[in-house]
Structures are given as C-alpha cells and as structure tokens.
Amino acid sequence: MRTPTALAFALALSTLPAQAKDPSLGATTYTVYEAWMSPAQEPGEETEVPKPLEKSLGSTAPSVLRENRKSRGHGQLRFAKDLSKAYVEVQIQGVNPADILMFHIHCGPPGILGPIIVDFGESGSPAKKFVDGKFSVELTNKNVVFVKDMPGLKPSLPEGCPAELGLPGQVKTLAGLESLARKGVLYFNLHTKAHTYYGEMRGQLYAVQE
C-alpha cells in the first residue's frame, strides 16, 4: 500500500509537462537490427531446387552442403528514428565476391522462403559492391520494393509479408520495413553461382540488445 508521500510524488510526476525533443535528432539517432549470417539458416539444399526452376534459378557451379560451407557474415540494418533513411552494413567471409549473383532483404520467418523487399542489385552488380568483404548502402523509400511473384511460391503473395497474411496492402516504405524488422520477419540472403535458389547464406534480423 502506497504512503501519502509516495502518492503525492507520483501525482506530481504525472503533472510535469512533456519535453519536446529537437526534431533534427530523428535523422541522426537510430533503431538498429543485426543478423549473423550462415548457411545453416537456409531452408534447403541446392539439390532440392524445384524441377521447373532448375534452368532459371539452378546453380551454375558445383554446390556444397550447408554443413560444409565456410561462408559467414554479419550485417546491420539501421533505421533513422524519423524513418527517412536506413543504412545497411554487411561484412562477409569465405565467399569469393566474383561468385555473388544476388543480395537481398527478404520477408519471412526463420526457415521460410519469402519475397524480396529490398534488392541490392537494382543499381548494379552486388558483387562489385563488396569491397574487401564489406558492403554498405543507404536506403530510402524508393528502395523498398515487393516482388509479388516469387519463383516457387504459389499462390503469389499480395500481402506485405508471409507473416502478415490477410493484409490488403504491401510494404512500400521504410516505416513498413522497420515494422517487419521489429517482428523478426526480415532476413538477408546472399545468392552465389553455386547456391542460387535458396542462397549461399542467410541471416535473420533481430533488434540489437543494448
């Protein structure tokens, strides 16, 4: 049971005016998510590519089982708190940059293939964007896309994410992307010549614990 003094103190606190913050801080403070990338997170082996997709998305180099691959990576996705911009920084090892075909942010829970929401190859070859194993890019709303017809997924998903089935709209903004990141349903996926369909390695994004 609260004492009269404690009640009076709590009441005094509740009546203090809220302090507005400097609006410019929204562009210089961040909400941060990170992923530890590994082949173990891929939901299948290259030998399991659906037959109808072998020609278009099958490997063009000898593949290696997930447990035997040496590829690893770490990535961060930082959203400015005013959600005007986001920044991606990724470092990889055990992968020849010349073998990289595609690099994306997908939407889907762990172990599930999901549609592409950010395609890092839109502005040029992702292989050329990895310098000494490091990749860095700035994102705005225009970079948030949604591939409705993801090969191998039937029916196509018109929703913002497989974790959001039933929603009528698609995620088209950084605000929507951050909302999905908060739910743990975004992941990095790096695709190579040897591991094209599922990917070389994957990393589910989770909020960084301060």
PDB file of C-alpha atoms in Angstrom:
ATOM      1  CA  MET A   1       0.000   0.000   0.000  1.00  0.00           C
ATOM      2  CA  ARG A   2       1.392   3.386  -1.017  1.00  0.00           C
ATOM      3  CA  THR A   3       2.060   6.036   1.628  1.00  0.00           C
ATOM      4  CA  PRO A   4       0.526   9.515   1.238  1.00  0.00           C
ATOM      5  CA  THR A   5       4.013  10.865   0.466  1.00  0.00           C
ATOM      6  CA  ALA A   6       4.565   8.339  -2.356  1.00  0.00           C
ATOM      7  CA  LEU A   7       1.152   9.076  -3.829  1.00  0.00           C
ATOM      8  CA  ALA A   8       1.821  12.812  -3.767  1.00  0.00           C
ATOM      9  CA  PHE A   9       5.189  12.296  -5.502  1.00  0.00           C
ATOM     10  CA  ALA A  10       3.636  10.114  -8.223  1.00  0.00           C
ATOM     11  CA  LEU A  11       0.917  12.700  -8.799  1.00  0.00           C
ATOM     12  CA  ALA A  12       3.495  15.460  -9.102  1.00  0.00           C
ATOM     13  CA  LEU A  13       5.429  13.492 -11.716  1.00  0.00           C
ATOM     14  CA  SER A  14       2.300  12.874 -13.768  1.00  0.00           C
ATOM     15  CA  THR A  15       1.569  16.577 -13.998  1.00  0.00           C
ATOM     16  CA  LEU A  16       5.045  17.568 -15.293  1.00  0.00           C
ATOM     17  CA  PRO A  17       4.894  18.860 -18.875  1.00  0.00           C
ATOM     18  CA  ALA A  18       6.313  16.575 -21.599  1.00  0.00           C
ATOM     19  CA  GLN A  19       9.547  17.894 -23.086  1.00  0.00           C
ATOM     20  CA  ALA A  20       9.658  18.071 -26.887  1.00  0.00           C
ATOM     21  CA  LYS A  21      12.934  16.882 -28.404  1.00  0.00           C
ATOM     22  CA  ASP A  22      14.969  18.522 -31.123  1.00  0.00           C
ATOM     23  CA  PRO A  23      13.348  17.338 -34.406  1.00  0.00           C
ATOM     24  CA  SER A  24      16.733  17.061 -36.131  1.00  0.00           C
ATOM     25  CA  LEU A  25      17.632  14.190 -33.796  1.00  0.00           C
ATOM     26  CA  GLY A  26      15.234  11.978 -35.740  1.00  0.00           C
ATOM     27  CA  ALA A  27      17.675  11.849 -38.650  1.00  0.00           C
ATOM     28  CA  THR A  28      20.762  11.223 -36.515  1.00  0.00           C
ATOM     29  CA  THR A  29      19.558   8.642 -33.974  1.00  0.00           C
ATOM     30  CA  TYR A  30      18.840   5.063 -34.914  1.00  0.00           C
ATOM     31  CA  THR A  31      16.959   1.864 -34.251  1.00  0.00           C
ATOM     32  CA  VAL A  32      19.355  -0.997 -35.016  1.00  0.00           C
ATOM     33  CA  TYR A  33      18.809  -4.588 -36.137  1.00  0.00           C
ATOM     34  CA  GLU A  34      21.509  -7.172 -36.821  1.00  0.00           C
ATOM     35  CA  ALA A  35      21.919 -10.575 -38.403  1.00  0.00           C
ATOM     36  CA  TRP A  36      24.550 -13.248 -38.072  1.00  0.00           C
ATOM     37  CA  MET A  37      24.598 -14.931 -41.471  1.00  0.00           C
ATOM     38  CA  SER A  38      25.317 -18.613 -42.037  1.00  0.00           C
ATOM     39  CA  PRO A  39      24.437 -21.422 -44.474  1.00  0.00           C
ATOM     40  CA  ALA A  40      22.703 -23.245 -41.598  1.00  0.00           C
ATOM     41  CA  GLN A  41      19.788 -20.799 -41.791  1.00  0.00           C
ATOM     42  CA  GLU A  42      18.990 -21.665 -45.418  1.00  0.00           C
ATOM     43  CA  PRO A  43      15.796 -23.785 -45.552  1.00  0.00           C
ATOM     44  CA  GLY A  44      17.076 -26.220 -48.200  1.00  0.00           C
ATOM     45  CA  GLU A  45      19.976 -27.581 -50.219  1.00  0.00           C
ATOM     46  CA  GLU A  46      20.743 -26.663 -53.821  1.00  0.00           C
ATOM     47  CA  THR A  47      19.872 -30.233 -54.827  1.00  0.00           C
ATOM     48  CA  GLU A  48      16.292 -29.534 -53.701  1.00  0.00           C
ATOM     49  CA  VAL A  49      15.591 -26.771 -56.236  1.00  0.00           C
ATOM     50  CA  PRO A  50      12.122 -27.358 -57.761  1.00  0.00           C
ATOM     51  CA  LYS A  51      12.498 -29.005 -61.180  1.00  0.00           C
ATOM     52  CA  PRO A  52      10.655 -26.266 -63.136  1.00  0.00           C
ATOM     53  CA  LEU A  53      13.102 -23.681 -61.769  1.00  0.00           C
ATOM     54  CA  GLU A  54      16.381 -25.502 -62.336  1.00  0.00           C
ATOM     55  CA  LYS A  55      17.084 -23.699 -65.626  1.00  0.00           C
ATOM     56  CA  SER A  56      16.318 -20.205 -64.364  1.00  0.00           C
ATOM     57  CA  LEU A  57      17.437 -20.402 -60.727  1.00  0.00           C
ATOM     58  CA  GLY A  58      19.585 -23.514 -60.513  1.00  0.00           C
ATOM     59  CA  SER A  59      23.293 -23.330 -59.671  1.00  0.00           C
ATOM     60  CA  THR A  60      25.898 -22.812 -62.385  1.00  0.00           C
ATOM     61  CA  ALA A  61      28.806 -24.004 -60.221  1.00  0.00           C
ATOM     62  CA  PRO A  62      29.310 -27.076 -58.005  1.00  0.00           C
ATOM     63  CA  SER A  63      27.308 -26.739 -54.790  1.00  0.00           C
ATOM     64  CA  VAL A  64      28.343 -27.657 -51.257  1.00  0.00           C
ATOM     65  CA  LEU A  65      26.116 -28.949 -48.465  1.00  0.00           C
ATOM     66  CA  ARG A  66      25.184 -26.337 -45.872  1.00  0.00           C
ATOM     67  CA  GLU A  67      27.110 -28.013 -43.061  1.00  0.00           C
ATOM     68  CA  ASN A  68      30.318 -27.992 -45.120  1.00  0.00           C
ATOM     69  CA  ARG A  69      30.284 -24.356 -46.260  1.00  0.00           C
ATOM     70  CA  LYS A  70      32.740 -21.897 -44.718  1.00  0.00           C
ATOM     71  CA  SER A  71      30.767 -18.758 -45.605  1.00  0.00           C
ATOM     72  CA  ARG A  72      29.762 -16.483 -42.732  1.00  0.00           C
ATOM     73  CA  GLY A  73      28.603 -12.905 -42.367  1.00  0.00           C
ATOM     74  CA  HIS A  74      27.339 -10.194 -40.064  1.00  0.00           C
ATOM     75  CA  GLY A  75      25.058  -7.348 -41.063  1.00  0.00           C
ATOM     76  CA  GLN A  76      23.300  -4.378 -39.539  1.00  0.00           C
ATOM     77  CA  LEU A  77      20.195  -2.532 -40.665  1.00  0.00           C
ATOM     78  CA  ARG A  78      19.922   0.904 -39.006  1.00  0.00           C
ATOM     79  CA  PHE A  79      16.776   2.997 -39.324  1.00  0.00           C
ATOM     80  CA  ALA A  80      16.909   6.723 -38.663  1.00  0.00           C
ATOM     81  CA  LYS A  81      14.277   7.302 -35.992  1.00  0.00           C
ATOM     82  CA  ASP A  82      12.361   9.665 -38.256  1.00  0.00           C
ATOM     83  CA  LEU A  83      12.320   6.763 -40.787  1.00  0.00           C
ATOM     84  CA  SER A  84      13.577   8.987 -43.594  1.00  0.00           C
ATOM     85  CA  LYS A  85      16.611   6.796 -44.297  1.00  0.00           C
ATOM     86  CA  ALA A  86      18.124   3.457 -43.383  1.00  0.00           C
ATOM     87  CA  TYR A  87      21.665   2.151 -43.633  1.00  0.00           C
ATOM     88  CA  VAL A  88      22.897  -1.362 -44.371  1.00  0.00           C
ATOM     89  CA  GLU A  89      26.387  -2.523 -43.467  1.00  0.00           C
ATOM     90  CA  VAL A  90      27.439  -6.121 -44.064  1.00  0.00           C
ATOM     91  CA  GLN A  91      30.728  -7.971 -43.781  1.00  0.00           C
ATOM     92  CA  ILE A  92      31.229 -11.459 -45.186  1.00  0.00           C
ATOM     93  CA  GLN A  93      33.974 -14.053 -45.274  1.00  0.00           C
ATOM     94  CA  GLY A  94      34.504 -17.367 -47.025  1.00  0.00           C
ATOM     95  CA  VAL A  95      32.861 -16.114 -50.245  1.00  0.00           C
ATOM     96  CA  ASN A  96      34.562 -15.043 -53.479  1.00  0.00           C
ATOM     97  CA  PRO A  97      32.879 -11.721 -54.393  1.00  0.00           C
ATOM     98  CA  ALA A  98      33.086 -12.689 -58.080  1.00  0.00           C
ATOM     99  CA  ASP A  99      30.701 -15.577 -57.339  1.00  0.00           C
ATOM    100  CA  ILE A 100      27.965 -13.350 -55.866  1.00  0.00           C
ATOM    101  CA  LEU A 101      24.899 -13.136 -58.094  1.00  0.00           C
ATOM    102  CA  MET A 102      22.257 -11.507 -55.885  1.00  0.00           C
ATOM    103  CA  PHE A 103      21.880  -9.954 -52.457  1.00  0.00           C
ATOM    104  CA  HIS A 104      18.502  -9.120 -50.937  1.00  0.00           C
ATOM    105  CA  ILE A 105      16.437  -8.409 -47.870  1.00  0.00           C
ATOM    106  CA  HIS A 106      13.552 -10.864 -47.893  1.00  0.00           C
ATOM    107  CA  CYS A 107      10.498 -11.058 -45.706  1.00  0.00           C
ATOM    108  CA  GLY A 108       9.734 -14.330 -43.976  1.00  0.00           C
ATOM    109  CA  PRO A 109      10.005 -16.147 -40.653  1.00  0.00           C
ATOM    110  CA  PRO A 110      13.043 -18.365 -39.947  1.00  0.00           C
ATOM    111  CA  GLY A 111      13.199 -21.379 -42.253  1.00  0.00           C
ATOM    112  CA  ILE A 112      10.640 -19.976 -44.724  1.00  0.00           C
ATOM    113  CA  LEU A 113      11.324 -18.629 -48.209  1.00  0.00           C
ATOM    114  CA  GLY A 114       9.806 -15.186 -48.561  1.00  0.00           C
ATOM    115  CA  PRO A 115       9.523 -12.452 -51.171  1.00  0.00           C
ATOM    116  CA  ILE A 116      12.206  -9.868 -51.858  1.00  0.00           C
ATOM    117  CA  ILE A 117      11.574  -6.457 -50.323  1.00  0.00           C
ATOM    118  CA  VAL A 118      14.953  -4.801 -50.960  1.00  0.00           C
ATOM    119  CA  ASP A 119      17.024  -5.797 -53.991  1.00  0.00           C
ATOM    120  CA  PHE A 120      20.609  -4.599 -53.621  1.00  0.00           C
ATOM    121  CA  GLY A 121      21.237  -5.376 -57.286  1.00  0.00           C
ATOM    122  CA  GLU A 122      18.846  -2.745 -58.605  1.00  0.00           C
ATOM    123  CA  SER A 123      21.590  -0.163 -59.024  1.00  0.00           C
ATOM    124  CA  GLY A 124      24.311  -2.500 -60.280  1.00  0.00           C
ATOM    125  CA  SER A 125      26.019  -5.803 -59.659  1.00  0.00           C
ATOM    126  CA  PRO A 126      26.090  -6.635 -55.927  1.00  0.00           C
ATOM    127  CA  ALA A 127      29.382  -8.475 -56.470  1.00  0.00           C
ATOM    128  CA  LYS A 128      31.068  -5.139 -57.269  1.00  0.00           C
ATOM    129  CA  LYS A 129      29.632  -3.532 -54.134  1.00  0.00           C
ATOM    130  CA  PHE A 130      31.526  -5.884 -51.819  1.00  0.00           C
ATOM    131  CA  VAL A 131      34.962  -4.352 -51.274  1.00  0.00           C
ATOM    132  CA  ASP A 132      37.292  -6.479 -49.132  1.00  0.00           C
ATOM    133  CA  GLY A 133      34.208  -8.384 -47.998  1.00  0.00           C
ATOM    134  CA  LYS A 134      32.387  -5.225 -46.886  1.00  0.00           C
ATOM    135  CA  PHE A 135      29.118  -3.854 -48.245  1.00  0.00           C
ATOM    136  CA  SER A 136      27.497  -0.538 -47.357  1.00  0.00           C
ATOM    137  CA  VAL A 137      24.441   1.241 -48.760  1.00  0.00           C
ATOM    138  CA  GLU A 138      21.881   3.895 -47.851  1.00  0.00           C
ATOM    139  CA  LEU A 139      18.176   3.148 -48.322  1.00  0.00           C
ATOM    140  CA  THR A 140      15.155   5.391 -48.835  1.00  0.00           C
ATOM    141  CA  ASN A 141      11.507   4.603 -49.557  1.00  0.00           C
ATOM    142  CA  LYS A 142      12.278   4.169 -53.261  1.00  0.00           C
ATOM    143  CA  ASN A 143      14.414   1.116 -52.441  1.00  0.00           C
ATOM    144  CA  VAL A 144      11.531  -0.721 -50.776  1.00  0.00           C
ATOM    145  CA  VAL A 145      10.018  -2.950 -53.422  1.00  0.00           C
ATOM    146  CA  PHE A 146       7.897  -6.048 -53.356  1.00  0.00           C
ATOM    147  CA  VAL A 147       8.250  -8.972 -55.726  1.00  0.00           C
ATOM    148  CA  LYS A 148       4.761 -10.420 -55.927  1.00  0.00           C
ATOM    149  CA  ASP A 149       5.601 -13.483 -57.986  1.00  0.00           C
ATOM    150  CA  MET A 150       8.459 -15.125 -56.140  1.00  0.00           C
ATOM    151  CA  PRO A 151       9.534 -18.258 -58.080  1.00  0.00           C
ATOM    152  CA  GLY A 152       8.377 -21.414 -56.335  1.00  0.00           C
ATOM    153  CA  LEU A 153       5.762 -19.676 -54.181  1.00  0.00           C
ATOM    154  CA  LYS A 154       2.177 -20.444 -55.166  1.00  0.00           C
ATOM    155  CA  PRO A 155      -0.087 -18.666 -54.950  1.00  0.00           C
ATOM    156  CA  SER A 156       1.681 -15.325 -55.201  1.00  0.00           C
ATOM    157  CA  LEU A 157       1.560 -13.195 -52.087  1.00  0.00           C
ATOM    158  CA  PRO A 158      -0.037  -9.751 -52.463  1.00  0.00           C
ATOM    159  CA  GLU A 159       0.477  -9.017 -48.767  1.00  0.00           C
ATOM    160  CA  GLY A 160       3.338  -7.127 -47.194  1.00  0.00           C
ATOM    161  CA  CYS A 161       4.950 -10.316 -45.941  1.00  0.00           C
ATOM    162  CA  PRO A 162       4.149 -14.026 -45.467  1.00  0.00           C
ATOM    163  CA  ALA A 163       3.936 -13.256 -41.747  1.00  0.00           C
ATOM    164  CA  GLU A 164       1.161 -10.748 -42.481  1.00  0.00           C
ATOM    165  CA  LEU A 165      -1.247 -12.936 -44.453  1.00  0.00           C
ATOM    166  CA  GLY A 166      -4.587 -11.275 -44.937  1.00  0.00           C
ATOM    167  CA  LEU A 167      -3.357  -7.700 -45.094  1.00  0.00           C
ATOM    168  CA  PRO A 168      -4.596  -5.938 -48.242  1.00  0.00           C
ATOM    169  CA  GLY A 169      -1.539  -3.725 -48.780  1.00  0.00           C
ATOM    170  CA  GLN A 170       2.146  -4.139 -49.445  1.00  0.00           C
ATOM    171  CA  VAL A 171       5.089  -2.746 -47.540  1.00  0.00           C
ATOM    172  CA  LYS A 172       6.345   0.203 -49.584  1.00  0.00           C
ATOM    173  CA  THR A 173       8.085   2.419 -47.034  1.00  0.00           C
ATOM    174  CA  LEU A 174      10.962   2.277 -44.573  1.00  0.00           C
ATOM    175  CA  ALA A 175       8.366   2.636 -41.819  1.00  0.00           C
ATOM    176  CA  GLY A 176       6.734  -0.578 -43.011  1.00  0.00           C
ATOM    177  CA  LEU A 177      10.117  -2.266 -43.317  1.00  0.00           C
ATOM    178  CA  GLU A 178      11.046  -1.312 -39.750  1.00  0.00           C
ATOM    179  CA  SER A 179       7.712  -2.651 -38.518  1.00  0.00           C
ATOM    180  CA  LEU A 180       8.532  -6.039 -40.058  1.00  0.00           C
ATOM    181  CA  ALA A 181      12.076  -5.939 -38.642  1.00  0.00           C
ATOM    182  CA  ARG A 182      10.575  -5.402 -35.188  1.00  0.00           C
ATOM    183  CA  LYS A 183       8.610  -8.637 -35.627  1.00  0.00           C
ATOM    184  CA  GLY A 184      11.731 -10.604 -36.609  1.00  0.00           C
ATOM    185  CA  VAL A 185      10.496 -11.459 -40.107  1.00  0.00           C
ATOM    186  CA  LEU A 186      13.209  -9.882 -42.257  1.00  0.00           C
ATOM    187  CA  TYR A 187      16.355 -11.656 -43.385  1.00  0.00           C
ATOM    188  CA  PHE A 188      19.449 -11.046 -45.504  1.00  0.00           C
ATOM    189  CA  ASN A 189      20.059 -13.602 -48.246  1.00  0.00           C
ATOM    190  CA  LEU A 190      23.231 -13.842 -50.323  1.00  0.00           C
ATOM    191  CA  HIS A 191      22.983 -15.855 -53.559  1.00  0.00           C
ATOM    192  CA  THR A 192      26.022 -17.231 -55.391  1.00  0.00           C
ATOM    193  CA  LYS A 193      26.725 -19.198 -58.556  1.00  0.00           C
ATOM    194  CA  ALA A 194      26.899 -22.403 -56.516  1.00  0.00           C
ATOM    195  CA  HIS A 195      23.895 -21.644 -54.322  1.00  0.00           C
ATOM    196  CA  THR A 196      21.435 -19.622 -56.350  1.00  0.00           C
ATOM    197  CA  TYR A 197      17.927 -20.718 -55.405  1.00  0.00           C
ATOM    198  CA  TYR A 198      17.991 -20.922 -51.607  1.00  0.00           C
ATOM    199  CA  GLY A 199      21.159 -18.918 -51.224  1.00  0.00           C
ATOM    200  CA  GLU A 200      24.736 -19.239 -50.008  1.00  0.00           C
ATOM    201  CA  MET A 201      23.902 -17.973 -46.531  1.00  0.00           C
ATOM    202  CA  ARG A 202      21.065 -16.261 -44.735  1.00  0.00           C
ATOM    203  CA  GLY A 203      20.731 -14.114 -41.639  1.00  0.00           C
ATOM    204  CA  GLN A 204      17.509 -13.407 -39.766  1.00  0.00           C
ATOM    205  CA  LEU A 205      17.414  -9.811 -38.487  1.00  0.00           C
ATOM    206  CA  TYR A 206      16.705  -9.113 -34.809  1.00  0.00           C
ATOM    207  CA  ALA A 207      16.811  -5.979 -32.688  1.00  0.00           C
ATOM    208  CA  VAL A 208      20.236  -5.270 -31.208  1.00  0.00           C
ATOM    209  CA  GLN A 209      20.182  -5.707 -27.453  1.00  0.00           C
ATOM    210  CA  GLU A 210      21.666  -2.653 -25.794  1.00  0.00           C
TER     211      GLU A 210
END
